[in-house]
GROMACS .gro file of C-alpha atoms in nm:
model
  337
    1UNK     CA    1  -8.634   0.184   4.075
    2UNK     CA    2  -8.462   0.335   3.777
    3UNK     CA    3  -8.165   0.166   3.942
    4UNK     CA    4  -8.301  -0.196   3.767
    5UNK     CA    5  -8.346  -0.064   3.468
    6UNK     CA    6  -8.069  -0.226   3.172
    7UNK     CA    7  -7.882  -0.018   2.981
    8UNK     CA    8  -8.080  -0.210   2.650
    9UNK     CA    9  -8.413  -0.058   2.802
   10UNK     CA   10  -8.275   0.336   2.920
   11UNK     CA   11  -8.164   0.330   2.511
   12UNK     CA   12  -8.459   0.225   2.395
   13UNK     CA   13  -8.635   0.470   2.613
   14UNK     CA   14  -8.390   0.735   2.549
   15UNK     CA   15  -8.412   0.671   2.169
   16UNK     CA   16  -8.783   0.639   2.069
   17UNK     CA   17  -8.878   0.963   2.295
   18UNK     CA   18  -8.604   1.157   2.116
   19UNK     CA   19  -8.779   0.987   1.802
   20UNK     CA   20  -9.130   1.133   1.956
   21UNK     CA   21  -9.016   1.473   2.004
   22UNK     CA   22  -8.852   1.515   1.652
   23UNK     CA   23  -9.209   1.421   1.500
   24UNK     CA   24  -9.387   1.686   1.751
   25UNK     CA   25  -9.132   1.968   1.704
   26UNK     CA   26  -9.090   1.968   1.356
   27UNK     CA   27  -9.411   1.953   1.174
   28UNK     CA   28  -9.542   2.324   1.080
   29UNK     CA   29  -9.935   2.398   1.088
   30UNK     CA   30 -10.197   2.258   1.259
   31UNK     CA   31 -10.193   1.885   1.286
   32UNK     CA   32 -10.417   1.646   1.327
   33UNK     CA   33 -10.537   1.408   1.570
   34UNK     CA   34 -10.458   1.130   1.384
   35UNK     CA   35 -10.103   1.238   1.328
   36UNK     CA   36 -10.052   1.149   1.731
   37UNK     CA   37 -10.223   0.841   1.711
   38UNK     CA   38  -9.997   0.720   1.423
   39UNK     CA   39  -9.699   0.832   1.590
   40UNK     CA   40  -9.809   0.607   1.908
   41UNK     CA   41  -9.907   0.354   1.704
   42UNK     CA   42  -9.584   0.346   1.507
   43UNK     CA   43  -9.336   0.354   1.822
   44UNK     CA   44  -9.508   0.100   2.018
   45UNK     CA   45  -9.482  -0.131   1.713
   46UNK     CA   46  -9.103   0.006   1.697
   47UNK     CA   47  -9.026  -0.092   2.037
   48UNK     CA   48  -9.205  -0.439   1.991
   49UNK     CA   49  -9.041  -0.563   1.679
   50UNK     CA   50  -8.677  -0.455   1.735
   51UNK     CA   51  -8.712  -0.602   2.098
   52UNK     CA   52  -8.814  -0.973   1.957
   53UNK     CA   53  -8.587  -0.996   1.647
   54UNK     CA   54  -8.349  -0.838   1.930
   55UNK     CA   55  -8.439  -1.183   2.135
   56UNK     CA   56  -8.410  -1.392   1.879
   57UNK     CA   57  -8.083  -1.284   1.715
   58UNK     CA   58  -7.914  -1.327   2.070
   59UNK     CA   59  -8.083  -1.627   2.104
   60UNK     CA   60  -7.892  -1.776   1.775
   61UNK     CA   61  -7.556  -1.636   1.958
   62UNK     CA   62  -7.517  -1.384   1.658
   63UNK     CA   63  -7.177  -1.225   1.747
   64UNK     CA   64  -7.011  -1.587   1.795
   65UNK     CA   65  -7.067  -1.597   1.367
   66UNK     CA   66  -6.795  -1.467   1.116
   67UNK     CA   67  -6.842  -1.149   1.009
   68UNK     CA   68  -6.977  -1.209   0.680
   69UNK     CA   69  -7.290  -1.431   0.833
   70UNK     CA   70  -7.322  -1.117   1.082
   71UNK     CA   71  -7.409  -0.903   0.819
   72UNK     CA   72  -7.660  -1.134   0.651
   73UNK     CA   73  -7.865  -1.116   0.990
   74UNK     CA   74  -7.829  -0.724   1.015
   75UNK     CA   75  -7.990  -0.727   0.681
   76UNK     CA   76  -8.272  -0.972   0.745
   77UNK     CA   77  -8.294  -0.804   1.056
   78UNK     CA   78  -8.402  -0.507   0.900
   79UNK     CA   79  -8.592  -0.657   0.632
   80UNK     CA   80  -8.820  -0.909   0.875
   81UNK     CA   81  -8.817  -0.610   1.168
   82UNK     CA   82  -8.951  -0.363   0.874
   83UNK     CA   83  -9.218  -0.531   0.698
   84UNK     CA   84  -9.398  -0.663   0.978
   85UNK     CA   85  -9.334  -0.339   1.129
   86UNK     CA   86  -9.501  -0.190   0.811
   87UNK     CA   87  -9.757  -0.488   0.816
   88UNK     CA   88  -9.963  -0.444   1.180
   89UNK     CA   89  -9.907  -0.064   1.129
   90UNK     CA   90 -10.117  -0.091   0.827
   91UNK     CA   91 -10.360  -0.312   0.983
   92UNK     CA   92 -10.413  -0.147   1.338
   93UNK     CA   93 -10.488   0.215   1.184
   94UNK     CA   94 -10.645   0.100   0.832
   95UNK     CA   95 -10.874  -0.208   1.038
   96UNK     CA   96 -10.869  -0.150   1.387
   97UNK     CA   97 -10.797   0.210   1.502
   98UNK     CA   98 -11.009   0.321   1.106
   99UNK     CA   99 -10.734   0.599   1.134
  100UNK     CA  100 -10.682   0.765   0.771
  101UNK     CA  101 -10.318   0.578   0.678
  102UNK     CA  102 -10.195   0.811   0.441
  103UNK     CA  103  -9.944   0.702   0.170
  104UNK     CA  104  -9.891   0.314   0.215
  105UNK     CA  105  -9.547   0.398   0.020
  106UNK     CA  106  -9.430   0.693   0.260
  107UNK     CA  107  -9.494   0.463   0.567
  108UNK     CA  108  -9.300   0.182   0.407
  109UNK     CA  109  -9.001   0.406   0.384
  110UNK     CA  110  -9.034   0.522   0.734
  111UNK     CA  111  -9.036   0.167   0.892
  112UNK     CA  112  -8.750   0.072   0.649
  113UNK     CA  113  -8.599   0.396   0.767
  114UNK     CA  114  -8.597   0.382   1.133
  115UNK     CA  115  -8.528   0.040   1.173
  116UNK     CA  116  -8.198   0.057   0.936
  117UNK     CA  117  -8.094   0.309   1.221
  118UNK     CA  118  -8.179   0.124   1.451
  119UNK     CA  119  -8.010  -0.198   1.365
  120UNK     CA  120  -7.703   0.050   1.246
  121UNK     CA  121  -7.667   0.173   1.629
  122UNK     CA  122  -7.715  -0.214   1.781
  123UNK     CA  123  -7.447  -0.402   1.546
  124UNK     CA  124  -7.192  -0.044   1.590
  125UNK     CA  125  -7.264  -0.104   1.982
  126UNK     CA  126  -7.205  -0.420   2.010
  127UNK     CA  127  -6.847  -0.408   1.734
  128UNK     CA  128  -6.705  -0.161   1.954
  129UNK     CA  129  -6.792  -0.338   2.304
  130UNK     CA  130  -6.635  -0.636   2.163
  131UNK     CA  131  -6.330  -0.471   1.987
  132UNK     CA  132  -6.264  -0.335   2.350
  133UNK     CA  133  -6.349  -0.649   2.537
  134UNK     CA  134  -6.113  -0.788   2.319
  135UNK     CA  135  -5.826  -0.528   2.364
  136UNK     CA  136  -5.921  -0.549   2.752
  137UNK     CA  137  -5.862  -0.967   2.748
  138UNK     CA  138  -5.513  -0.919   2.516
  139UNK     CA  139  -5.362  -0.658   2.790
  140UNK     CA  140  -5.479  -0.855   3.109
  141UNK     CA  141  -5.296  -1.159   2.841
  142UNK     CA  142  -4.977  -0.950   2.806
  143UNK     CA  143  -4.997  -0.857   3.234
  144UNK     CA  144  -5.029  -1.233   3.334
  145UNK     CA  145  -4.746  -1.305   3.061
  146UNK     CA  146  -4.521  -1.032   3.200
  147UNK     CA  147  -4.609  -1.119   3.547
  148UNK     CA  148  -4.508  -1.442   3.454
  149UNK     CA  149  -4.197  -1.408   3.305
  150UNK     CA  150  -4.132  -1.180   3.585
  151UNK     CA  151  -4.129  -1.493   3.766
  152UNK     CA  152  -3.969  -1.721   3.612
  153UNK     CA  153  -3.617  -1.512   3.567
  154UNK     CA  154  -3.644  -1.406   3.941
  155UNK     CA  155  -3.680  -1.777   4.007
  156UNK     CA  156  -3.386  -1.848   3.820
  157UNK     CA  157  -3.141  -1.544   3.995
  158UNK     CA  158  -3.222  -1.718   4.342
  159UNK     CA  159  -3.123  -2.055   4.244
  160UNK     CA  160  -2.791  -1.922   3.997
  161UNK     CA  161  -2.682  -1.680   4.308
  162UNK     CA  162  -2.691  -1.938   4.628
  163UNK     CA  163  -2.496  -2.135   4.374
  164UNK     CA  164  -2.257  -1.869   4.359
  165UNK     CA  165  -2.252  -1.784   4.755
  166UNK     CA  166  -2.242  -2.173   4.822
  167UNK     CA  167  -1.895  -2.176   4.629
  168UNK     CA  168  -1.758  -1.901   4.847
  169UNK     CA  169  -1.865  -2.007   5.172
  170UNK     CA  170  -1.691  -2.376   5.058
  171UNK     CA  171  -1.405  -2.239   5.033
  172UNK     CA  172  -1.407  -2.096   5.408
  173UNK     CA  173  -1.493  -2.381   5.623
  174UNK     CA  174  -1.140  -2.585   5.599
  175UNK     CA  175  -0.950  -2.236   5.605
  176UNK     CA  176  -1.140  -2.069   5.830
  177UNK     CA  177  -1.469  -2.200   6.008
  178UNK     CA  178  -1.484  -1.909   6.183
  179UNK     CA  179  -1.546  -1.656   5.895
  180UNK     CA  180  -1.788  -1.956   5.689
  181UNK     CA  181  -1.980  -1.881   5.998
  182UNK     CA  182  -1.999  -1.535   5.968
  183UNK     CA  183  -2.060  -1.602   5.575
  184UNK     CA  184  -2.336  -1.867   5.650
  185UNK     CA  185  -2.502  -1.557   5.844
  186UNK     CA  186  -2.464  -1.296   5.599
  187UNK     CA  187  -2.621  -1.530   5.322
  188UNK     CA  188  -2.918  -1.622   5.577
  189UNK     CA  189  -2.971  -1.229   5.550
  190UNK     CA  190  -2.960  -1.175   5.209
  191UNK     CA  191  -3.225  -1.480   5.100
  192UNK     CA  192  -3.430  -1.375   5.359
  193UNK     CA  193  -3.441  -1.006   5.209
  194UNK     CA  194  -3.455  -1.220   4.818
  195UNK     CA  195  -3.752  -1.366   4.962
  196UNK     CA  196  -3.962  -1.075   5.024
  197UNK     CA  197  -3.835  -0.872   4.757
  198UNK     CA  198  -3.989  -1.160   4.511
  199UNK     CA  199  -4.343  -1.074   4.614
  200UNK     CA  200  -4.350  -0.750   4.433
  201UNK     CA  201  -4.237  -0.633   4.115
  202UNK     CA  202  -4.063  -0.346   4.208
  203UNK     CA  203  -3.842  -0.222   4.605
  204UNK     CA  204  -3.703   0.056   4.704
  205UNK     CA  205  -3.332   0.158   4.616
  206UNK     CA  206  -3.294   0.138   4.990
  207UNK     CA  207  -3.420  -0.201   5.044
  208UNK     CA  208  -3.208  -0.327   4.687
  209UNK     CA  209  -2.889  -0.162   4.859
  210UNK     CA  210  -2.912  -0.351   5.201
  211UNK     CA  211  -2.878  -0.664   4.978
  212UNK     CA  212  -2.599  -0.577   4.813
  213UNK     CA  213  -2.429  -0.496   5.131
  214UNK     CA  214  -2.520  -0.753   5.299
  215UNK     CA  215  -2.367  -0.972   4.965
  216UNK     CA  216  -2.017  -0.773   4.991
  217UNK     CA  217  -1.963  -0.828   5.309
  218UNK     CA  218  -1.994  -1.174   5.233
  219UNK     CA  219  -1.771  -1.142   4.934
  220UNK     CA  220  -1.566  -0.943   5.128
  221UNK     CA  221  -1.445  -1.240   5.401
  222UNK     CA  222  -1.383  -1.456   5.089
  223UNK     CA  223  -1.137  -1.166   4.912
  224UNK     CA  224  -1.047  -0.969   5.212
  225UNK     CA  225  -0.849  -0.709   5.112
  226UNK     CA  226  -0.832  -0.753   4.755
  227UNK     CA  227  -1.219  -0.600   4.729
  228UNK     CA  228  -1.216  -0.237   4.761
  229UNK     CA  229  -1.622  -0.115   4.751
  230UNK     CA  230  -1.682   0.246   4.703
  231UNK     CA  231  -2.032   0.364   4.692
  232UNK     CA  232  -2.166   0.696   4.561
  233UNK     CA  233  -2.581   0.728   4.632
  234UNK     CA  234  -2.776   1.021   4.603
  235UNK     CA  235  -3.006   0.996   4.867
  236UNK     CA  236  -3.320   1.098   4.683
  237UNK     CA  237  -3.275   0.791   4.490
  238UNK     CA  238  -3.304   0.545   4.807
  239UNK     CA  239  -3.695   0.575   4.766
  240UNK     CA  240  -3.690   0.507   4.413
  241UNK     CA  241  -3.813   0.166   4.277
  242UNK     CA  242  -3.590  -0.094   4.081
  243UNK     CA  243  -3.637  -0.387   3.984
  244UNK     CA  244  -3.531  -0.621   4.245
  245UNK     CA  245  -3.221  -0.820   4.273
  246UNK     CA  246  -3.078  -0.645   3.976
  247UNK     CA  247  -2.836  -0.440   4.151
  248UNK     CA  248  -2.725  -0.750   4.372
  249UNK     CA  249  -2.705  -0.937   4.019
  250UNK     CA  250  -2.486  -0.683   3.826
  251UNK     CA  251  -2.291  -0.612   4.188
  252UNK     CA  252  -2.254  -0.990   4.129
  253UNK     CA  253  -2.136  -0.988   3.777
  254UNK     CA  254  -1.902  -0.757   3.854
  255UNK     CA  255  -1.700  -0.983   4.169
  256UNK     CA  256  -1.731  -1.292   3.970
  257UNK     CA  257  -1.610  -1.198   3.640
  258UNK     CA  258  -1.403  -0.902   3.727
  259UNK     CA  259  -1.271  -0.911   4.072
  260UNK     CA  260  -1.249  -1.267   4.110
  261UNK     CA  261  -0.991  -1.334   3.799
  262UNK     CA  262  -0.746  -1.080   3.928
  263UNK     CA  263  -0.510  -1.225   4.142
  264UNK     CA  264  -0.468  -0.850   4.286
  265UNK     CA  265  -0.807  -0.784   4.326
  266UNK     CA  266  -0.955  -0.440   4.269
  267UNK     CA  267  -1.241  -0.184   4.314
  268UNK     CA  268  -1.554  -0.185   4.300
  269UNK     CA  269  -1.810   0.154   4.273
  270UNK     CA  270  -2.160   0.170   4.264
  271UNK     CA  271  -2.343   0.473   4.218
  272UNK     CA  272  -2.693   0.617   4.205
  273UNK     CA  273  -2.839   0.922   4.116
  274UNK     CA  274  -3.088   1.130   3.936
  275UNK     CA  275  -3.058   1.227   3.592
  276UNK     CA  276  -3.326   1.459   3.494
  277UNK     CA  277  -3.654   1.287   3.503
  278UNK     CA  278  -3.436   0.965   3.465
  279UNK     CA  279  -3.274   0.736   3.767
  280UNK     CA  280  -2.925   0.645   3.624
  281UNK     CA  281  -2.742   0.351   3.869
  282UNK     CA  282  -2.373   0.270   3.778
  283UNK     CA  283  -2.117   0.002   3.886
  284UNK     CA  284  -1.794   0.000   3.761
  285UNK     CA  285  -1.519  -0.287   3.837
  286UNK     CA  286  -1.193  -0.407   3.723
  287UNK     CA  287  -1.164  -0.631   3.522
  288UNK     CA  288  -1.198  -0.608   3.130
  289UNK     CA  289  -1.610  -0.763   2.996
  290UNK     CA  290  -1.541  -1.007   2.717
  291UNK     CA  291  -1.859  -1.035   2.426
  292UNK     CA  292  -2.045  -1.353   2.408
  293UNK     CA  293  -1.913  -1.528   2.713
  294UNK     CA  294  -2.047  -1.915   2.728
  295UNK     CA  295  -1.941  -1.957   3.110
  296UNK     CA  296  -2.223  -1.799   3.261
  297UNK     CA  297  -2.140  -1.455   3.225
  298UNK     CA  298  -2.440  -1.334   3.009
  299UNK     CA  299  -2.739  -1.482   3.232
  300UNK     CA  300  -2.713  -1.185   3.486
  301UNK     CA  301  -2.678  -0.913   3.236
  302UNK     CA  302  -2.980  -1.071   2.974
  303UNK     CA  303  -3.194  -1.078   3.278
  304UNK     CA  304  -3.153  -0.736   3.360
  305UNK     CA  305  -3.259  -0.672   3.005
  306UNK     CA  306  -3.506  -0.857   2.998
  307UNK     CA  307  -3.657  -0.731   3.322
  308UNK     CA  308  -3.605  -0.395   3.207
  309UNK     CA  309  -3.814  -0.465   2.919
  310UNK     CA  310  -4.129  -0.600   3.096
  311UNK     CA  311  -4.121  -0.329   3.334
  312UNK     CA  312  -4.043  -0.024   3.160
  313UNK     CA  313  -4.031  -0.109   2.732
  314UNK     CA  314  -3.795   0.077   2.554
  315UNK     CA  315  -3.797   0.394   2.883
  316UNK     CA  316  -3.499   0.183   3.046
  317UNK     CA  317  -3.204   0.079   2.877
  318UNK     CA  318  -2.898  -0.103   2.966
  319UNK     CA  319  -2.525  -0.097   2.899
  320UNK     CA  320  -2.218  -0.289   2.984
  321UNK     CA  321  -1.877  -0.162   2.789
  322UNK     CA  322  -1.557  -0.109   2.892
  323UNK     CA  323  -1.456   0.258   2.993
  324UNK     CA  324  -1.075   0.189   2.987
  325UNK     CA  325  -0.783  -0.064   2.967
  326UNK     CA  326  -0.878  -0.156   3.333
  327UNK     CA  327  -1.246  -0.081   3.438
  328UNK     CA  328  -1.569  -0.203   3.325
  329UNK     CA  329  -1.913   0.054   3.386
  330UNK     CA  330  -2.268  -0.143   3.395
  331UNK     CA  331  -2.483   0.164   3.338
  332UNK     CA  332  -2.859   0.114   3.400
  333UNK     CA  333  -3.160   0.453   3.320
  334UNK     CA  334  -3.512   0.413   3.449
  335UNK     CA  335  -3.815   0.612   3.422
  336UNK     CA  336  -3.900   0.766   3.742
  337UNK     CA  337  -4.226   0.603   3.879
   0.00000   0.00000   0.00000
């Protein structure tokens, strides 16, 4: 039963009994019986005045008003709930109860009292419900925006990386059809692992790392042995969450514009491993990175800031520099999850 009861009604319940028990508990002295029946009198008026101007008020949509018109109806509100308040108080115990009344002035303040509290509590209520209705709507906005975006840039890896593995696998089927076989495989296992990493926001190091090897080994029938990949994993990071695709992107970065424009090759080294309460992944290449490349060379590396960004804010951050005269280190640090 007390199930179906609103929250409106358990506050109004709540509040006039508290009001009921002040009035008991404080007076000093013997009091009379007409003291109770005012008291009655007085809350059951209370409860029936703020509950219509309550009904009409919501009726004229109140909170959908600027603020300014808002407090115009909190103060006739309390004006129009108060003197009629006042009004059938005076006429139920002076005419229909013949109940002494008392001082007509003290009784006006009380009505204008308690119903300036009570309209204080209702309009604070309702401000802060809305203030965090609103904050509520602007972070499920910024979650569908992010989620979003999230989108969109994995949408565009999948499209700017078969591009990519298209162009080496071309290159195999007049030298060797053999080995564009084996490539056309190896790619067949990597978009099918794209495809179900795109479903969540986040994989597993492990899961991230089977790409990538499954991507070198196609890169590695294109460059044979001018691609040397060392790989340095801590295995408590394999259960760790990254983003995904972003190792496979920067692994990617790192063959097109570092491995692939030296005609001896060289290494490649990724590493993984914890840093304090941090999860620092590292691939260094040959090669020397050039600043504000036009040829395609910054989408990989601006989506892996920009990914960063959604996913962690300013806990992640990402660096590409060159360490030396022949190597280039693509260092990424994540918050743990």
């Amino acid at each position: 039963m007390f199930k179906n009861i609103s929250r409106y009604w358990w506050c109004q319940i709540v509040g006039w009994f508290s009001y009921f028990l002040i009035n008991i508990l404080l007076p000093t002295g013997a009091t009379p019986e007409s003291f109770y029946i005012s008291l009655l009198v007085f809350m059951v008026l209370g409860v029936l005045f703020t509950h219509l101007f309550r009904w009409w008020v919501n009726k004229l949509n109140w909170q959908a008003y600027p603020f300014e018109k808002q407090v115009m109806f909190f103060f006739w509100m309390v004006v129009g709930s108060s003197t009629l308040m006042f009004v059938g108080f005076f006429i139920i115990i002076k005419y229909v109860l013949d109940v002494d009344f008392g001082n007509p002035f003290r009784a006006l303040l009380s009505c204008y009292s308690i119903m300036t509290v009570w309209w204080m509590i209702y309009y604070l209520y309702h401000y802060i419900e809305a203030t965090r209705s609103e904050k509520l709507d602007q972070l499920t906005l910024q979650a569908t925006v992010k989620e979003l975006e999230l989108k969109t840039i994995k949408a565009q890896l999948n499209p700017h990386f078969i591009f990519n593995a298209l162009n080496s696998i071309r290159a195999l089927v007049d030298e060797n059809p053999q080995r564009a076989r084996t490539a056309i495989t190896e790619l067949s296992n990597i978009l099918r692992s794209s495809m179900a990493a795109e479903k969540a926001e986040t994989v597993s190091m492990e899961k991230e790392l089977n790409i990538v090897k499954d991507y070198l080994a196609l890169e590695t029938i294109r460059f044979e042995e001018r691609l040397n990949v060392t790989y340095d994993i801590d295995p408590e990071t394999l259960g760790l969450q990254v983003p995904p695709m972003m190792l496979q992107t920067l692994v990617e970065n790192a063959i097109k514009h570092g491995i692939s424009k030296t005609i001896s090759g060289g290494n490649v080294h990724i590493c993984s491993r914890l840093k304090g309460l941090q999860h620092e992944i590292m691939i260094e290449n040959t090669g020397q990175f050039v600043e504000n490349v036009k040829n395609g060379h910054g989408f990989g590396l601006e989506s892996t800031r920009q990914r960063l960004s959604l996913l962690f804010g300013n806990r992640a951050s990402f660096e590409i520099r060159n360490k030396d005269e022949q190597m280039v280190e693509a260092r990424v640090i994540m918050p743990l999850l």
